[in-house]
XYZ file of C-alpha atoms in Angstrom:
568
model
C 4.501 21.534 74.321
C 2.295 23.261 71.786
C 4.311 26.486 71.861
C 7.591 24.643 71.492
C 6.148 22.644 68.624
C 5.011 25.839 66.890
C 8.418 27.554 67.241
C 10.510 24.630 66.067
C 8.063 23.175 63.568
C 10.140 23.533 60.336
C 13.344 22.160 61.855
C 11.624 19.270 63.532
C 9.811 18.276 60.378
C 13.000 18.363 58.287
C 14.689 15.965 60.676
C 11.630 13.718 60.792
C 11.504 13.508 56.997
C 15.215 12.654 56.875
C 14.426 9.761 59.206
C 11.901 8.520 56.630
C 9.073 8.377 59.136
C 6.363 9.732 56.881
C 7.270 8.081 53.581
C 4.141 5.983 53.467
C 2.382 7.043 50.280
C 4.653 7.035 47.234
C 4.060 10.434 45.684
C 5.778 13.388 44.188
C 8.508 14.890 46.297
C 6.896 18.262 46.881
C 3.689 16.667 48.133
C 5.583 14.184 50.283
C 6.858 17.075 52.381
C 3.459 18.464 53.246
C 0.640 15.964 53.162
C 1.971 13.353 55.624
C 3.021 16.042 58.056
C -0.471 17.417 58.119
C -1.876 13.984 58.672
C 0.309 13.387 61.698
C -0.401 16.742 63.268
C -4.115 16.524 62.756
C -4.201 13.452 65.003
C -2.531 15.544 67.732
C -4.952 18.454 67.316
C -8.119 16.361 67.468
C -7.034 14.035 70.261
C -5.333 16.721 72.344
C -8.459 18.901 72.349
C -11.325 16.384 72.677
C -9.349 13.430 74.085
C -8.861 9.966 72.665
C -12.241 8.861 73.986
C -15.018 10.502 75.958
C -18.781 10.840 76.269
C -19.021 12.376 72.804
C -17.095 9.550 71.116
C -19.119 6.981 73.087
C -22.374 8.445 71.787
C -21.120 8.733 68.207
C -19.705 5.193 68.225
C -23.012 3.815 69.462
C -25.040 5.716 66.851
C -22.726 4.736 63.998
C -22.945 1.076 65.012
C -26.711 1.249 64.455
C -26.117 1.543 60.695
C -24.876 -2.042 60.639
C -28.355 -3.356 61.497
C -30.282 -2.564 58.266
C -27.308 -3.515 56.088
C -26.911 -6.883 57.826
C -30.661 -7.480 57.585
C -30.539 -7.223 53.793
C -27.424 -9.372 53.507
C -28.831 -12.147 55.702
C -32.441 -12.092 54.467
C -31.908 -14.639 51.631
C -31.092 -17.284 54.259
C -34.875 -17.375 54.788
C -36.414 -15.580 51.794
C -34.535 -17.759 49.282
C -34.420 -20.982 51.304
C -34.790 -24.127 49.202
C -37.637 -26.333 50.421
C -39.252 -29.533 49.287
C -41.523 -29.065 46.276
C -43.707 -31.251 44.092
C -45.743 -31.040 40.931
C -49.163 -29.643 41.792
C -51.923 -32.115 42.618
C -54.751 -32.074 40.020
C -58.114 -30.872 41.283
C -59.778 -34.230 40.580
C -57.358 -35.875 43.073
C -57.872 -33.288 45.813
C -58.365 -35.844 48.588
C -55.119 -37.690 47.895
C -52.338 -37.332 50.517
C -49.390 -35.388 49.122
C -46.835 -38.131 49.794
C -48.961 -40.707 47.998
C -49.290 -38.347 45.040
C -45.511 -37.813 44.932
C -44.772 -41.549 45.163
C -47.132 -42.324 42.306
C -46.536 -39.438 39.895
C -42.963 -38.246 40.550
C -40.720 -41.254 41.168
C -37.542 -39.475 39.970
C -37.970 -35.772 40.769
C -40.599 -33.044 40.758
C -39.518 -31.635 37.403
C -41.366 -34.337 35.461
C -44.722 -35.865 36.298
C -46.158 -39.171 35.167
C -48.936 -38.993 32.564
C -52.259 -39.787 34.234
C -54.632 -42.314 32.630
C -58.249 -41.337 32.094
C -60.626 -42.029 34.936
C -57.922 -42.260 37.621
C -59.145 -41.610 41.180
C -57.533 -40.934 44.544
C -58.879 -44.274 45.817
C -57.184 -46.223 43.024
C -53.822 -44.636 43.808
C -54.217 -45.311 47.550
C -55.086 -49.000 47.062
C -52.374 -49.359 44.364
C -54.796 -50.353 41.585
C -54.154 -47.285 39.435
C -52.434 -48.064 36.114
C -48.811 -46.931 35.868
C -47.829 -45.382 32.534
C -44.200 -45.012 31.463
C -44.688 -41.642 29.771
C -43.760 -38.405 31.558
C -44.360 -34.747 30.824
C -42.647 -31.616 32.046
C -44.277 -30.159 35.114
C -45.575 -26.586 34.803
C -46.933 -25.809 38.281
C -45.603 -26.693 41.720
C -46.530 -26.582 45.394
C -44.036 -26.126 48.215
C -43.451 -27.350 51.735
C -44.209 -24.369 53.983
C -43.885 -26.135 57.341
C -40.606 -24.331 58.203
C -40.489 -21.375 55.786
C -43.486 -19.581 54.275
C -43.613 -17.935 50.867
C -40.159 -17.341 49.392
C -38.877 -15.856 46.157
C -38.510 -19.462 44.974
C -42.180 -20.274 45.508
C -43.372 -16.904 44.166
C -41.538 -17.151 40.842
C -41.138 -20.973 40.658
C -37.342 -20.915 40.686
C -37.048 -24.701 40.479
C -35.961 -27.328 37.965
C -34.583 -25.582 34.867
C -35.030 -22.204 36.644
C -33.286 -23.245 39.873
C -30.071 -21.470 38.862
C -31.888 -18.142 39.057
C -31.924 -18.359 42.861
C -28.136 -18.254 42.954
C -28.098 -15.608 40.230
C -30.151 -13.272 42.429
C -27.524 -13.459 45.165
C -24.625 -13.245 42.727
C -26.080 -9.994 41.383
C -26.410 -8.630 44.933
C -22.828 -9.599 45.750
C -21.525 -8.028 42.530
C -23.093 -4.837 43.833
C -21.186 -5.337 47.095
C -17.875 -5.576 45.238
C -18.519 -2.524 43.076
C -19.941 -0.548 45.986
C -16.848 -1.165 48.096
C -14.624 0.723 45.669
C -17.142 3.281 44.422
C -18.411 4.139 47.881
C -14.880 4.338 49.250
C -13.764 6.722 46.494
C -16.810 8.986 46.961
C -16.342 8.964 50.730
C -12.670 9.929 50.519
C -13.487 12.664 48.018
C -16.703 14.143 49.432
C -16.697 13.107 53.080
C -17.721 10.232 55.331
C -21.025 11.723 56.511
C -22.345 12.565 53.057
C -21.809 9.101 51.641
C -23.149 7.479 54.817
C -26.421 9.393 54.906
C -26.855 9.570 51.136
C -26.495 5.819 50.748
C -28.771 5.296 53.755
C -31.517 7.241 51.978
C -31.073 5.056 48.886
C -31.123 1.914 51.007
C -34.445 2.870 52.586
C -35.962 3.662 49.179
C -34.751 0.384 47.702
C -35.894 -1.659 50.691
C -39.432 -0.326 50.391
C -39.340 -0.597 46.581
C -38.452 -4.279 46.775
C -41.917 -4.897 48.234
C -43.483 -3.571 45.046
C -41.588 -5.761 42.570
C -43.776 -8.110 40.599
C -41.217 -9.925 38.465
C -37.942 -11.718 38.997
C -36.071 -9.246 36.762
C -37.271 -6.310 38.852
C -36.179 -8.150 41.985
C -32.574 -8.734 40.858
C -32.212 -5.117 39.675
C -33.218 -3.916 43.141
C -30.840 -6.431 44.761
C -27.956 -5.262 42.553
C -28.276 -1.657 43.672
C -28.976 -2.761 47.263
C -25.633 -4.568 47.391
C -23.793 -1.481 46.174
C -25.546 0.757 48.695
C -25.332 -1.545 51.721
C -21.567 -2.004 51.677
C -21.066 1.737 51.232
C -23.109 2.401 54.365
C -21.261 -0.216 56.440
C -17.757 0.945 55.627
C -18.499 4.672 55.705
C -19.860 4.186 59.241
C -16.850 2.052 60.183
C -14.250 4.518 58.909
C -16.040 7.488 60.490
C -16.243 5.735 63.866
C -12.503 4.987 63.988
C -11.606 8.521 62.862
C -13.479 10.097 65.774
C -11.285 8.421 68.417
C -7.586 8.112 69.130
C -4.997 5.779 70.628
C -6.092 2.263 71.548
C -9.703 3.381 71.309
C -9.382 3.096 67.524
C -9.328 -0.676 67.955
C -12.186 -0.705 70.458
C -14.392 1.603 68.365
C -13.713 -0.451 65.252
C -14.649 -3.734 66.910
C -17.757 -2.288 68.586
C -18.983 -1.221 65.161
C -19.491 -4.929 64.388
C -21.414 -5.945 67.520
C -24.765 -5.461 65.717
C -23.937 -8.204 63.190
C -24.797 -11.287 65.293
C -27.685 -9.396 66.895
C -29.031 -8.716 63.397
C -28.746 -12.424 62.520
C -30.770 -13.298 65.620
C -33.422 -10.658 64.861
C -33.840 -11.938 61.296
C -34.119 -15.535 62.534
C -36.739 -14.674 65.175
C -38.790 -12.433 62.901
C -38.855 -15.087 60.196
C -40.651 -17.326 62.715
C -43.330 -14.687 63.242
C -43.459 -13.516 59.614
C -42.686 -16.531 57.402
C -43.704 -14.848 54.128
C -40.807 -13.049 52.465
C -42.580 -9.773 51.667
C -43.801 -9.330 55.251
C -40.336 -10.140 56.591
C -38.750 -7.712 54.118
C -41.084 -4.909 55.218
C -40.535 -5.477 58.942
C -36.759 -5.308 58.495
C -36.801 -2.329 56.130
C -38.718 0.200 58.212
C -36.253 0.525 61.159
C -33.499 1.818 58.866
C -35.636 4.811 57.910
C -35.448 6.153 61.464
C -31.641 6.406 61.174
C -32.048 9.267 58.701
C -32.737 11.696 61.557
C -29.114 11.193 62.627
C -28.094 13.611 59.856
C -28.655 16.337 62.439
C -26.561 14.542 65.086
C -23.602 12.869 63.391
C -20.529 14.974 62.535
C -18.181 14.861 59.605
C -14.773 13.402 60.407
C -12.659 16.310 61.746
C -9.515 14.485 60.648
C -10.831 14.242 57.101
C -11.824 17.917 57.130
C -8.366 18.984 58.326
C -6.750 16.784 55.702
C -8.837 18.582 53.073
C -7.854 22.002 54.448
C -11.349 22.797 55.798
C -10.097 23.785 59.223
C -12.978 26.104 60.143
C -15.534 23.306 59.759
C -13.252 20.999 61.732
C -12.947 23.623 64.473
C -16.718 23.801 64.948
C -16.932 20.033 65.395
C -13.910 19.893 67.712
C -15.261 22.686 69.934
C -18.667 21.009 70.267
C -17.047 17.651 71.027
C -14.719 19.168 73.621
C -17.616 20.861 75.415
C -19.623 17.609 75.364
C -16.620 15.828 76.869
C -16.280 18.639 79.455
C -12.801 19.521 78.262
C -11.407 23.017 78.031
C -10.860 24.326 74.503
C -7.312 25.741 74.173
C -7.080 29.405 73.208
C -4.483 28.611 70.546
C -6.788 26.136 68.739
C -6.830 28.279 65.584
C -3.032 28.308 65.541
C -2.910 24.526 66.018
C -5.340 24.018 63.155
C -3.397 26.341 60.880
C -0.221 24.332 61.517
C -2.031 21.118 60.666
C -3.527 22.542 57.465
C -1.783 21.175 54.344
C 0.616 23.697 52.776
C -0.507 22.608 49.335
C -3.859 21.446 48.085
C -4.535 17.919 49.253
C -3.760 15.261 46.717
C -6.909 13.782 45.240
C -7.494 10.149 46.254
C -6.871 7.751 43.402
C -7.147 3.986 43.010
C -3.624 4.037 41.522
C -2.261 4.998 44.959
C -3.163 1.525 46.183
C -0.677 0.008 43.736
C 2.323 2.270 44.262
C 5.483 1.523 46.230
C 5.055 -0.297 49.531
C 1.263 -0.196 49.239
C 1.371 -2.559 46.242
C 2.392 -5.524 48.407
C -0.160 -4.595 51.064
C -2.977 -4.333 48.534
C -2.100 -7.681 46.921
C -1.814 -9.545 50.237
C -5.011 -7.988 51.559
C -6.779 -8.984 48.337
C -5.954 -12.658 48.981
C -6.608 -12.447 52.714
C -10.031 -10.841 52.262
C -10.975 -13.394 49.592
C -10.118 -16.299 51.900
C -11.736 -14.766 54.972
C -14.941 -13.920 53.094
C -15.279 -17.433 51.681
C -14.873 -18.872 55.185
C -17.124 -16.418 57.036
C -19.999 -16.147 54.573
C -19.558 -19.724 53.389
C -20.571 -20.830 56.884
C -23.061 -18.024 57.473
C -25.079 -18.053 54.246
C -25.072 -21.827 53.763
C -26.575 -22.757 57.120
C -29.573 -24.217 55.304
C -27.324 -26.552 53.300
C -26.033 -28.302 56.418
C -29.510 -29.789 57.058
C -28.953 -29.714 60.818
C -32.497 -29.828 62.149
C -34.452 -26.583 62.467
C -32.959 -23.746 60.394
C -33.999 -21.032 62.859
C -32.448 -22.797 65.854
C -29.172 -23.475 64.056
C -29.040 -19.899 62.785
C -29.535 -18.440 66.266
C -26.931 -20.752 67.844
C -24.288 -19.850 65.270
C -25.123 -16.153 65.692
C -24.853 -16.270 69.484
C -21.309 -17.698 69.415
C -20.203 -14.699 67.380
C -20.992 -12.273 70.223
C -18.152 -13.489 72.506
C -15.948 -13.762 69.410
C -16.355 -10.019 68.865
C -15.852 -9.205 72.555
C -12.683 -11.255 72.873
C -11.258 -9.584 69.777
C -10.763 -6.332 71.712
C -8.210 -7.540 74.321
C -6.541 -9.759 71.715
C -6.022 -6.852 69.323
C -4.778 -4.579 72.107
C -2.321 -7.094 73.569
C -1.193 -9.269 70.657
C -1.365 -6.973 67.643
C -3.090 -7.986 64.424
C -1.155 -10.501 62.354
C -0.781 -13.425 64.754
C -4.391 -13.354 66.070
C -5.775 -13.227 62.515
C -3.491 -16.074 61.466
C -4.493 -18.235 64.438
C -8.229 -17.580 64.089
C -8.231 -18.463 60.378
C -6.275 -21.663 60.960
C -8.615 -22.678 63.809
C -11.586 -22.109 61.509
C -10.004 -24.367 58.906
C -9.335 -27.108 61.460
C -12.919 -26.893 62.733
C -14.249 -27.334 59.188
C -12.064 -30.410 58.672
C -13.146 -31.801 62.048
C -16.822 -31.358 61.175
C -16.375 -33.473 58.061
C -14.394 -36.173 59.872
C -16.981 -36.385 62.650
C -19.824 -36.500 60.129
C -18.243 -39.680 58.714
C -17.762 -41.296 62.135
C -20.855 -40.085 64.009
C -24.458 -39.612 62.935
C -25.175 -36.798 65.368
C -26.233 -33.282 64.344
C -25.013 -31.732 67.591
C -21.427 -32.852 66.979
C -21.554 -31.097 63.633
C -23.132 -28.012 65.209
C -20.395 -27.940 67.881
C -17.669 -27.993 65.208
C -19.461 -25.276 63.260
C -19.721 -23.199 66.442
C -15.938 -23.380 66.878
C -15.364 -22.482 63.238
C -17.912 -19.638 63.347
C -16.390 -18.324 66.587
C -12.901 -18.266 65.062
C -13.797 -16.750 61.708
C -16.170 -14.324 63.457
C -13.131 -12.949 65.307
C -11.273 -12.657 62.017
C -14.188 -10.785 60.479
C -13.875 -8.187 63.248
C -10.092 -7.862 63.117
C -9.557 -7.737 59.356
C -11.292 -4.373 58.674
C -9.347 -2.730 61.525
C -6.074 -4.192 60.266
C -6.908 -3.035 56.732
C -7.772 0.495 57.853
C -4.449 0.757 59.697
C -2.471 -0.235 56.619
C -3.727 2.707 54.540
C -3.183 6.470 55.102
C -6.076 8.852 55.843
C -6.084 10.208 52.276
C -7.080 6.850 50.812
C -8.208 4.922 53.890
C -11.852 4.558 52.900
C -10.761 3.792 49.330
C -8.364 1.125 50.628
C -10.972 -0.456 52.893
C -13.493 -0.263 50.059
C -11.078 -1.776 47.537
C -10.778 -4.826 49.754
C -14.461 -5.354 48.988
C -13.583 -6.132 45.371
C -11.833 -9.228 46.624
C -14.595 -9.889 49.131
C -17.153 -9.373 46.375
C -15.476 -11.965 44.153
C -15.555 -14.388 47.071
C -19.206 -13.636 47.743
C -20.047 -14.325 44.101
C -18.543 -17.804 44.526
C -20.430 -18.583 47.744
C -23.877 -19.315 46.212
C -22.141 -21.956 44.078
C -19.910 -23.336 46.848
C -22.281 -26.158 47.689
C -22.482 -27.146 44.019
C -19.124 -28.821 44.680
C -21.038 -31.600 46.449
C -21.695 -32.974 42.948
C -18.016 -33.970 42.914
C -17.707 -34.904 46.590
C -20.027 -34.132 49.490
C -17.093 -33.064 51.698
C -15.525 -30.757 49.101
C -17.258 -27.477 50.147
C -15.990 -27.669 53.735
C -12.535 -28.819 52.648
C -12.392 -25.819 50.304
C -13.288 -23.465 53.154
C -10.620 -25.081 55.347
C -7.902 -24.804 52.691
C -8.662 -21.159 51.927
C -8.698 -20.307 55.631
C -5.204 -21.708 56.032
C -3.932 -19.885 52.921
C -5.487 -16.598 53.996
C -3.978 -16.857 57.461
C -0.530 -17.481 55.982
C -0.811 -14.468 53.645
C -1.511 -12.166 56.596
C 1.906 -13.020 58.058
C 3.514 -11.198 55.114
C 1.925 -7.874 56.110
C 3.412 -5.364 58.593
C 1.783 -4.933 62.001
C 1.264 -1.173 62.146
C 0.625 -1.065 65.897
C 4.063 -2.489 66.629
C 5.674 -0.176 64.074
C 3.924 2.754 65.728
C 5.139 1.730 69.173
C 8.734 1.426 67.928
C 8.626 4.826 66.244
C 7.135 6.411 69.329
C 10.033 5.055 71.391
C 12.576 6.395 68.905
C 10.914 9.798 68.923
C 10.780 10.014 72.698
C 14.550 9.471 72.930
C 15.232 12.369 70.574
C 15.193 15.929 71.795
C 14.638 17.486 68.395
C 11.836 15.151 67.302
C 10.141 14.427 70.575
C 7.006 12.578 69.593
C 4.701 15.426 68.645
C 4.447 14.074 65.108
C 4.705 10.333 65.739
C 2.898 7.695 63.759
C 0.991 6.668 66.859
C -2.587 6.991 65.732
C -2.803 3.325 64.734
C -4.094 4.299 61.306
C -0.963 4.569 59.146
C -1.218 8.338 58.580
C-alpha cells in the first residue's frame, strides 16, 4: 500500500482536494493544497510504524497523566486553605477565663465586626452570672480569633480577611482564575509554536518554583501575585500534557488516552482532603503538596516531543528518531522506506504559523463561538459544585469532599465506552442536562426534607454527570481543531472557562437575593450549555463517513482519510 501511495500520490491528492475533504482551515489557496495533506499523511506514518497503541504509548500516557496531580492540588487547595470558619473578636486578657460562647453572646450580639464597649472593672464572673452592665456603644473590632476545630490556620486567619476585608478572599481566587484564562491561550500558542514538550516541562519548572515560593510569602499582596502566575502556569501544564498524550496514539485510543489523562483529578481531590486532616495549617499543607511535582522534572529525559507536531513543522529527522525508538519499544519492525514515508508527509511549503485569528475564520468561527458558551456553562457547573463544597454546610467538609470526589472516578471510567459508542454531542448534552436536574432536585428536597444525606445524594448525581462532561469536553474540543492550532484551540477554550471561574467565587453571593439562586443558576447554565453542544459537528461520525466514502473509491482508497479523530 505504501508503494502504491507513493507512485500515485499527486493524482490521489488532486482528487481528494476536489472532494473537499481537507478544507478544514480557511487559508490561502496555495497553503490549502499542502498543509492539510501533510497532516493526514503524518497520522498514517506514525500509526503505521508504531501502531495506534502499544507498550510505549501506555507508558507515555501514564507518565503524562501524572502532571495532572500537582496542577489539581493547587486548584483545589483553597477549598481548605481559604475555608471560611467561625470567628469572633478576640477575648481581652483580663477575661481569660470566660468561655468563648459567653464572650460572644455578651460582646458581639450582631456580628464579630463590632464589639460592645466594656465598662471599667468588668469581670468574667459578672458576665457569667449576667450582672455585668450592658452598654449600647460599639467599636470596630481590630483583632480576631478563629474556630480551628475543623480547619487549622488558613489565609483568612493569617491575614484577617474578615469583615471589611472579607472580599479579599474571593479576590485571591479571582486573580488565580484570571491566570488560568490567560494561561490557556498563551500556553496553547507557545505550545503550538515551540512544541508540546518544551511548554510542558518549562511550565512545570515554574510551577515548582512558585509552589515553594508561596511558602515564603509574608503579605497578602505577595500571595495573590504568586497565585496569579500559578494559575497561568498550571493550566498550561495540564493542557500541554493532554494534547501530547492524545497525539502519541491513534484511532479510538485517542479517546481512551484523553480520558485517562483526567483520572488523577478525583484522586488529587481525595489526597488534598486526607492531607488536610493530617496537616490542617495551610503552609504545611501547601508544602506537602508542592514537593511531589518537583520529581516530575526528571521526565524531561523520558518524555518525547509529539512526532505528529514535528512532522507538521517539517522536522522529519527528529520525528524519525522518536518513531524508531517507539517502534522498537513496541516490538514492531521499522519499515525500510520510513525516510521516504516521512519525506512524503513533510509539508511542501513552510508550515503556516499558528494564529489566534485562525480560530475565527470560516467554519471554525461557529465552532469557537459554540465552544466558548459550552465551556463557560460546563465550568460554572463543574467548579461551582467542586469549589463551593464548604458553602453547602453538609456536615464534615473532609467527608463531603471525599464522597463527591469518589463518585467522579466511575464518571471518568464510564466516559470511555460512551465516547466510543455514542460519539460526543449526545452524551455531553445528556450529562449536562442531568447535572442541571440534580441541582434543581437538591433544592426541592432541601425545602421538603431536613436531611443532609438527601442533599449529598443529589450532589453526587450532579457531580457524577458533570464529571463525565468535564472528561468529554476537552476531547471533543481537541477533535474540532486541526493539528496546527489544536493546542491553541484547546487553550482558547480556557478564556471562556477562565471567565466562568472568575464568577465562581461570587456565585454564592447570590444567596443574598435568594438562597436557592446559586443552584438554580448552575442548573440553567447546564441546560443551556448542553443545548449549545448540539449545534457542533461530531467529528468521529464525520470521520467514519469519510472513511467509508474513501474505501469505496479506487483512486482515493483511504490512505489519506480524516480518520485520526482529531480534525487534521
